Coordinates of N, CA and C and ligand atoms in Angstrom, one line a residue:
M38 N 47.1 -7.4 -63.1 CA 45.6 -6.5 -62.6 C 45.7 -7.4 -61.3
H39 N 46.4 -6.9 -60.8 CA 45.9 -7.4 -58.6 C 45.0 -7.7 -58.1
E40 N 43.6 -6.9 -59.2 CA 42.5 -7.1 -58.4 C 41.4 -8.7 -58.9
V41 N 42.5 -9.3 -59.7 CA 42.3 -11.0 -60.3 C 42.2 -11.1 -58.4
S42 N 43.4 -11.0 -58.6 CA 44.1 -11.9 -56.9 C 43.1 -12.0 -55.7
V43 N 43.3 -10.6 -55.8 CA 41.5 -10.0 -54.3 C 40.7 -11.0 -54.2
V44 N 40.5 -10.4 -56.1 CA 38.9 -11.3 -55.6 C 38.9 -13.0 -56.2
T45 N 39.6 -13.2 -57.2 CA 39.6 -14.8 -56.5 C 40.0 -15.3 -54.7
S46 N 40.1 -14.8 -53.8 CA 40.6 -14.9 -52.3 C 39.2 -15.0 -51.9
L47 N 38.3 -13.7 -52.2 CA 36.8 -13.1 -51.9 C 35.7 -14.3 -52.2
V48 N 36.0 -14.5 -53.4 CA 35.3 -15.7 -53.7 C 35.7 -17.2 -53.0
D49 N 36.3 -17.4 -53.2 CA 37.2 -18.6 -52.1 C 36.4 -19.6 -50.9
A50 N 36.9 -17.9 -50.6 CA 36.0 -17.5 -49.5 C 34.6 -17.9 -49.0
V51 N 33.4 -16.8 -49.9 CA 32.0 -17.5 -50.0 C 32.0 -18.5 -50.5
I52 N 32.5 -18.7 -51.4 CA 31.9 -20.6 -51.7 C 32.3 -21.1 -50.5
R53 N 33.4 -20.8 -49.7 CA 33.4 -21.7 -48.0 C 32.4 -21.7 -47.9
E54 N 31.9 -20.3 -47.1 CA 30.7 -19.9 -46.8 C 29.2 -21.0 -47.1
L55 N 29.7 -20.9 -48.0 CA 28.4 -21.1 -48.5 C 28.4 -22.4 -48.8
D56 N 29.3 -23.4 -49.0 CA 29.2 -24.8 -48.6 C 28.0 -25.1 -47.2
R57 N 28.3 -24.5 -46.5 CA 27.5 -24.9 -45.4 C 26.1 -24.9 -45.3
Y58 N 25.7 -24.0 -46.1 CA 24.6 -24.3 -46.2 C 23.7 -23.9 -48.2
N59 N 22.4 -24.4 -48.3 CA 21.7 -25.5 -49.0 C 21.4 -24.5 -50.0
V60 N 22.5 -23.4 -50.8 CA 22.0 -22.6 -51.4 C 21.6 -22.7 -52.7
T61 N 20.6 -22.2 -53.3 CA 19.9 -22.6 -54.5 C 20.9 -21.3 -55.3
K62 N 20.5 -19.8 -55.1 CA 20.7 -18.5 -55.7 C 21.7 -18.0 -54.6
V63 N 22.0 -16.9 -55.3 CA 22.6 -16.1 -54.5 C 22.6 -14.7 -55.6
N64 N 22.4 -14.1 -55.3 CA 21.3 -12.5 -55.6 C 22.4 -11.1 -56.0
S65 N 23.1 -11.2 -54.8 CA 24.2 -10.4 -54.7 C 25.3 -10.6 -53.0
I66 N 26.6 -10.0 -54.0 CA 27.3 -10.3 -52.9 C 27.8 -8.3 -52.2
T67 N 27.5 -8.5 -51.7 CA 28.5 -7.1 -50.6 C 29.6 -6.9 -50.3
V68 N 31.1 -6.3 -51.0 CA 32.2 -6.0 -49.9 C 32.4 -4.9 -49.8
K69 N 33.1 -4.7 -48.4 CA 33.7 -3.2 -48.3 C 34.6 -2.8 -48.6
I70 N 35.1 -1.9 -48.8 CA 36.8 -2.3 -49.7 C 37.4 -0.5 -49.4
G71 N 38.5 -0.6 -48.4 CA 38.9 0.9 -47.8 C 40.1 1.4 -48.7
D72 N 39.0 2.7 -49.5 CA 39.9 3.6 -50.0 C 41.8 3.6 -50.5
L73 N 41.9 3.0 -49.0 CA 43.0 2.6 -49.2 C 43.8 1.6 -49.8
T74 N 43.0 0.7 -50.1 CA 43.4 -0.7 -50.9 C 44.1 -0.3 -52.3
N75 N 43.2 0.5 -52.5 CA 44.0 1.2 -54.1 C 42.4 0.1 -54.9
L76 N 42.0 -0.3 -55.2 CA 42.1 -0.7 -55.6 C 40.2 -0.6 -56.4
G77 N 40.5 -0.6 -58.0 CA 39.2 -0.3 -58.7 C 38.3 -0.7 -59.1
E78 N 37.0 -0.1 -58.5 CA 35.9 -0.9 -58.9 C 35.3 -1.7 -59.5
E79 N 35.4 -1.3 -60.8 CA 35.3 -1.6 -62.4 C 36.5 -2.5 -62.1
Q80 N 37.2 -3.3 -62.1 CA 38.5 -4.0 -61.9 C 37.7 -5.1 -61.8
M81 N 37.7 -5.3 -59.7 CA 37.0 -5.9 -59.4 C 35.4 -6.3 -60.0
S82 N 35.2 -5.4 -59.9 CA 33.7 -6.4 -61.0 C 33.5 -6.9 -62.7
F83 N 34.6 -6.2 -62.8 CA 35.4 -6.7 -64.2 C 35.3 -8.6 -63.7
A84 N 36.5 -8.4 -62.9 CA 37.3 -9.5 -62.2 C 36.4 -11.0 -62.0
Y85 N 35.3 -10.0 -61.5 CA 34.2 -10.7 -60.1 C 33.7 -11.6 -62.0
E86 N 32.9 -11.3 -62.5 CA 32.5 -11.6 -63.7 C 32.9 -12.7 -64.3
I87 N 34.8 -12.4 -64.6 CA 35.4 -13.9 -65.1 C 35.7 -15.2 -64.0
V88 N 36.1 -14.6 -62.5 CA 36.1 -15.0 -61.3 C 34.6 -16.8 -60.8
T89 N 33.8 -15.7 -61.2 CA 32.5 -17.0 -60.7 C 31.9 -17.4 -62.2
R90 N 32.9 -17.0 -62.5 CA 31.7 -18.2 -64.5 C 31.7 -19.7 -63.3
G91 N 30.9 -20.4 -64.0 CA 31.0 -22.3 -63.7 C 30.9 -22.4 -61.7
T92 N 31.1 -21.6 -61.4 CA 30.4 -21.9 -60.0 C 29.1 -20.7 -59.4
I93 N 28.2 -20.6 -58.5 CA 27.2 -20.9 -57.7 C 26.7 -19.4 -57.7
L94 N 27.6 -18.9 -57.7 CA 28.1 -17.6 -57.8 C 27.4 -16.3 -59.4
E95 N 27.8 -17.4 -60.1 CA 28.0 -16.7 -61.5 C 26.4 -16.1 -61.6
G96 N 26.0 -15.1 -62.6 CA 25.3 -14.0 -62.6 C 24.5 -13.0 -61.6
S97 N 25.2 -13.4 -59.8 CA 25.2 -12.1 -59.3 C 25.6 -10.9 -59.1
E98 N 24.8 -10.6 -58.7 CA 25.5 -8.4 -58.5 C 26.8 -8.5 -57.5
F99 N 27.5 -7.8 -57.9 CA 28.3 -7.5 -57.7 C 28.5 -6.1 -56.4
I100 N 28.7 -6.2 -55.3 CA 28.6 -4.3 -55.0 C 29.3 -3.5 -53.8
V101 N 29.9 -2.6 -54.1 CA 30.9 -2.4 -53.7 C 31.0 -1.5 -52.7
E102 N 31.1 -1.3 -51.6 CA 31.0 -0.2 -51.3 C 32.0 0.7 -50.3
H103 N 32.4 1.3 -50.2 CA 33.4 1.8 -50.0 C 34.0 2.6 -48.5
E104 N 35.3 2.0 -47.4 CA 34.5 2.0 -46.7 C 36.4 3.7 -46.4
P105 N 35.7 5.0 -46.0 CA 36.7 6.1 -46.5 C 37.8 5.6 -45.5
I106 N 39.3 6.9 -44.7 CA 40.1 6.4 -45.2 C 39.9 7.2 -43.6
E107 N 40.1 6.8 -42.6 CA 40.6 7.3 -41.5 C 41.5 7.6 -40.4
L108 N 42.2 9.2 -40.0 CA 43.6 9.4 -39.2 C 43.1 9.2 -37.8
E109 N 43.9 9.0 -36.8 CA 43.9 9.3 -35.9 C 46.2 9.9 -35.7
C110 N 45.6 11.0 -35.3 CA 47.4 11.3 -35.1 C 47.1 11.5 -33.1
K111 N 48.6 11.0 -32.9 CA 49.0 10.6 -31.8 C 48.8 12.2 -31.1
Q112 N 49.9 13.3 -31.8 CA 50.1 14.3 -31.0 C 49.8 15.8 -30.6
C113 N 48.3 15.4 -31.2 CA 47.4 16.7 -31.2 C 46.0 16.2 -30.6
G114 N 46.0 14.8 -31.0 CA 44.3 13.9 -30.8 C 43.4 14.0 -31.7
F115 N 44.2 14.6 -32.4 CA 42.9 14.9 -33.9 C 42.7 13.1 -34.6
K116 N 41.3 13.5 -34.4 CA 41.0 12.2 -35.2 C 39.5 12.6 -36.2
G117 N 39.6 11.9 -37.1 CA 38.9 11.6 -38.5 C 39.7 11.4 -39.8
P118 N 38.6 12.2 -41.1 CA 39.1 11.4 -42.1 C 40.2 12.3 -42.7
A119 N 41.3 11.5 -43.4 CA 42.4 11.6 -44.0 C 42.1 13.2 -45.5
K120 N 42.9 13.5 -45.6 CA 43.2 15.3 -46.5 C 43.6 13.9 -48.0
V121 N 42.1 14.3 -48.8 CA 42.8 13.5 -50.6 C 42.7 15.1 -51.3
I122 N 44.0 15.1 -51.8 CA 44.2 15.7 -53.1 C 44.3 14.8 -54.1
S123 N 44.4 15.9 -56.0 CA 43.4 14.9 -57.0 C 45.0 14.5 -57.5
D124 N 44.8 13.6 -58.5 CA 45.8 13.0 -58.6 C 45.8 13.8 -59.5
P125 N 46.8 14.4 -60.0 CA 47.1 15.0 -62.0 C 46.8 14.1 -63.1
D126 N 47.1 13.5 -62.8 CA 48.1 12.1 -63.6 C 45.9 11.0 -64.1
Y127 N 45.7 11.8 -63.5 CA 44.3 10.6 -63.3 C 43.0 11.4 -63.4
D128 N 42.4 11.9 -63.1 CA 40.7 12.6 -63.7 C 40.2 11.7 -62.1
S129 N 39.9 10.6 -61.8 CA 38.9 10.1 -61.6 C 40.0 8.9 -59.9
H130 N 41.6 10.0 -60.0 CA 42.1 9.5 -59.4 C 42.7 10.2 -58.2
S131 N 42.6 9.4 -56.5 CA 42.7 11.1 -55.5 C 44.0 10.1 -54.7
I132 N 44.4 10.8 -54.3 CA 45.2 10.7 -53.4 C 45.4 10.5 -51.8
P133 N 45.3 10.0 -51.2 CA 44.9 10.7 -49.6 C 46.6 11.4 -48.6
I134 N 46.3 12.3 -48.3 CA 47.8 12.2 -47.2 C 47.4 12.0 -45.6
L135 N 48.8 10.8 -45.9 CA 49.1 10.4 -44.5 C 49.8 10.8 -43.6
A136 N 48.7 12.5 -43.0 CA 49.9 13.1 -42.3 C 48.5 13.3 -41.9
C137 N 48.9 13.9 -40.4 CA 47.8 15.1 -39.6 C 47.6 16.5 -39.7
P138 N 46.2 16.3 -40.8 CA 46.0 17.5 -41.5 C 45.5 18.8 -40.4
E139 N 46.1 18.3 -39.1 CA 45.9 19.6 -38.0 C 47.3 19.8 -37.7
C140 N 48.3 19.2 -37.6 CA 49.5 19.4 -36.9 C 50.8 18.5 -38.3
G141 N 50.0 18.5 -38.7 CA 51.0 17.4 -39.9 C 51.7 16.7 -39.1
G142 N 51.3 15.9 -38.0 CA 52.0 15.0 -37.4 C 51.5 13.3 -38.6
A143 N 52.7 12.0 -37.6 CA 52.3 10.8 -37.9 C 51.1 10.7 -37.3
V144 N 50.6 9.5 -38.7 CA 49.5 9.4 -37.7 C 48.8 7.9 -37.8
K145 N 48.2 7.4 -37.5 CA 47.8 6.2 -37.3 C 46.3 5.2 -38.5
V146 N 46.3 4.8 -38.9 CA 45.4 4.6 -39.8 C 44.6 4.0 -39.5
T147 N 42.5 5.0 -39.3 CA 42.1 3.4 -38.4 C 41.0 3.0 -38.9
S148 N 40.9 3.1 -40.7 CA 39.7 2.7 -41.3 C 40.2 3.6 -43.0
G149 N 39.6 2.0 -43.2 CA 40.6 2.4 -45.1 C 40.9 1.6 -45.4
Q150 N 41.5 0.2 -44.8 CA 42.5 -0.7 -45.2 C 41.6 -1.9 -45.5
S151 N 40.0 -2.3 -45.5 CA 39.4 -3.3 -45.1 C 39.2 -4.2 -46.6
C152 N 38.9 -4.8 -46.5 CA 38.8 -6.0 -48.3 C 37.8 -7.3 -48.0
V153 N 36.8 -6.8 -47.1 CA 35.7 -8.4 -46.7 C 34.8 -8.4 -47.4
V154 N 34.2 -9.6 -47.5 CA 32.7 -9.9 -48.0 C 31.7 -9.5 -46.5
K155 N 30.6 -8.4 -46.4 CA 30.2 -7.5 -45.6 C 29.2 -8.1 -46.0
C156 N 28.0 -8.8 -46.7 CA 26.8 -9.8 -46.7 C 25.9 -10.5 -48.1
M157 N 25.6 -11.4 -47.7 CA 25.5 -12.1 -49.1 C 23.7 -12.1 -48.8
D158 N 23.6 -12.1 -50.5 CA 21.9 -12.1 -50.4 C 21.6 -13.9 -50.9
I159 N 21.3 -14.5 -50.5 CA 20.9 -15.7 -51.2 C 19.9 -16.5 -51.0
E160 N 19.9 -17.4 -52.1 CA 18.0 -17.8 -51.2 C 18.8 -19.8 -51.2
E161 N 18.0 -20.0 -50.3 CA 18.4 -21.3 -49.5 C 17.0 -22.1 -50.3
A162 N 17.1 -23.3 -50.4 CA 16.1 -24.8 -50.8 C 15.4 -25.0 -49.5
E163 N 14.4 -25.6 -48.8 CA 13.9 -26.0 -48.1 C 13.6 -26.6 -47.4
Ligands
ZN164 ZN1 47.9 16.4 -34.8

């Protein structure tokens, strides 16, 4: 499961960051996940629960914010969201088309690849 290694490195980074403060409790962690990363939200929450066991993050809420895929076309100048088709094999899954919806040209992905901790809701000791 790809999500476990991703969540492990996110959690490691958060714990390193929290070391600099006198944190008594972590209420929640918000992460921004690009839709192009193919990371499953449910799998990530499940991995988070396991990975944080025995750490200061244990019991905190794991909030996932989606980042939509956006493209930029060099040929016609199109800027905007990727066209998405649904995957016939999975109901909840969709496949982004990484080509210009206007002219079919090659595009640069400008958004949708993030996998970062956006914010943390923590309680510090006086
Ligand atoms: Zn184009």
